[in-house]
């Protein structure tokens, strides 16, 4: 005997829902999708819900899965459907009242979230990525838009060029956010500093002063997404803003690396897409008093079309670029770098190629001067480098600390 179904993936997802007793229905489900900003927004939202509601919150995302304060390692942004339902069941049994999760386009297209109806879904932005899977931006957008047919309430970044398509797909009430375009929740009076951001959140007659210890214009957008979701859940802007003032930074997202006694600063960021790299470099240029030095590469076995674009952006928006290796995976690292250089050479900018990422980081530190900001882009929270399909330990924080120690020891010897 057998059962004939239209979609085996959807069937597996529905089986998982029922096998584990439909756990998602027992918790408030919040899904955040978009090319950039998912990880930061989910981690910020988790802290806001804990502070404002006293909730026990489950988290599913790129960096880790969490049940309250317990961390569970993860290998993909959104687990496969049966694994996901098992995780929901653990969260339910542990007393979680809310689940905040990153929802990747793969998860939507491959029905990993089949059978789940979200209480709130949010859209951050859409830029070129994952075209090795989706082939076109239209298909990529359509995958994201599908989430908004599976939710009760939505939050959409109106400033994004694809927001109209998401709004058209939404089958529920939507709260829009933005800085430049008309929106239900707006960010005004932006103040961008090296130590963080300040702005005023405005929604109708409600206003709140917002401060976060995380620099960058994109932090304003992430905060607006979080505040929009909180508002849809009945949390006031004032309470949400108070909670945001106390949040801790997100590892690998504009993360400040200690450089005691050095005249330059170092930031680690996960920027691994053209838009992500453009956002972080543009934001840093807003408050950098010296040079912006960018250390970046591109991943192997991923969309090759973005490599020249990232090369062009990296050289255009930095004062000096160090082109290096990211996660080459099974590709030749130098072949990837050659693709990047196609875009680099479109700009008359200064750059150097250093394939070895450790050596590239050390070189950037060696040329750092007063008030320079060195951006180590692409790895973020990752503590490995995938070369030839083998993951080797590489923690950029450790590399920075080790080089500082070596320089100090050399100075003592001399």
Coordinates of C-alpha atoms in Angstrom, one line a residue, residues 307-313 339-347:
X307 CA 31.6 37.9 -6.9
X308 CA 32.4 40.8 -9.3
X309 CA 29.6 42.9 -7.8
X310 CA 31.2 42.4 -4.3
X311 CA 34.6 43.2 -5.7
X312 CA 33.3 46.5 -7.2
X313 CA 31.5 47.4 -4.0
X339 CA 36.1 36.5 -10.4
X340 CA 36.1 39.1 -7.6
X341 CA 38.9 41.0 -9.4
X342 CA 36.7 41.4 -12.5
X343 CA 34.6 43.8 -10.5
X344 CA 37.6 45.3 -8.5
X345 CA 39.2 46.5 -11.7
X346 CA 36.2 48.5 -12.7
X347 CA 37.2 50.9 -9.9

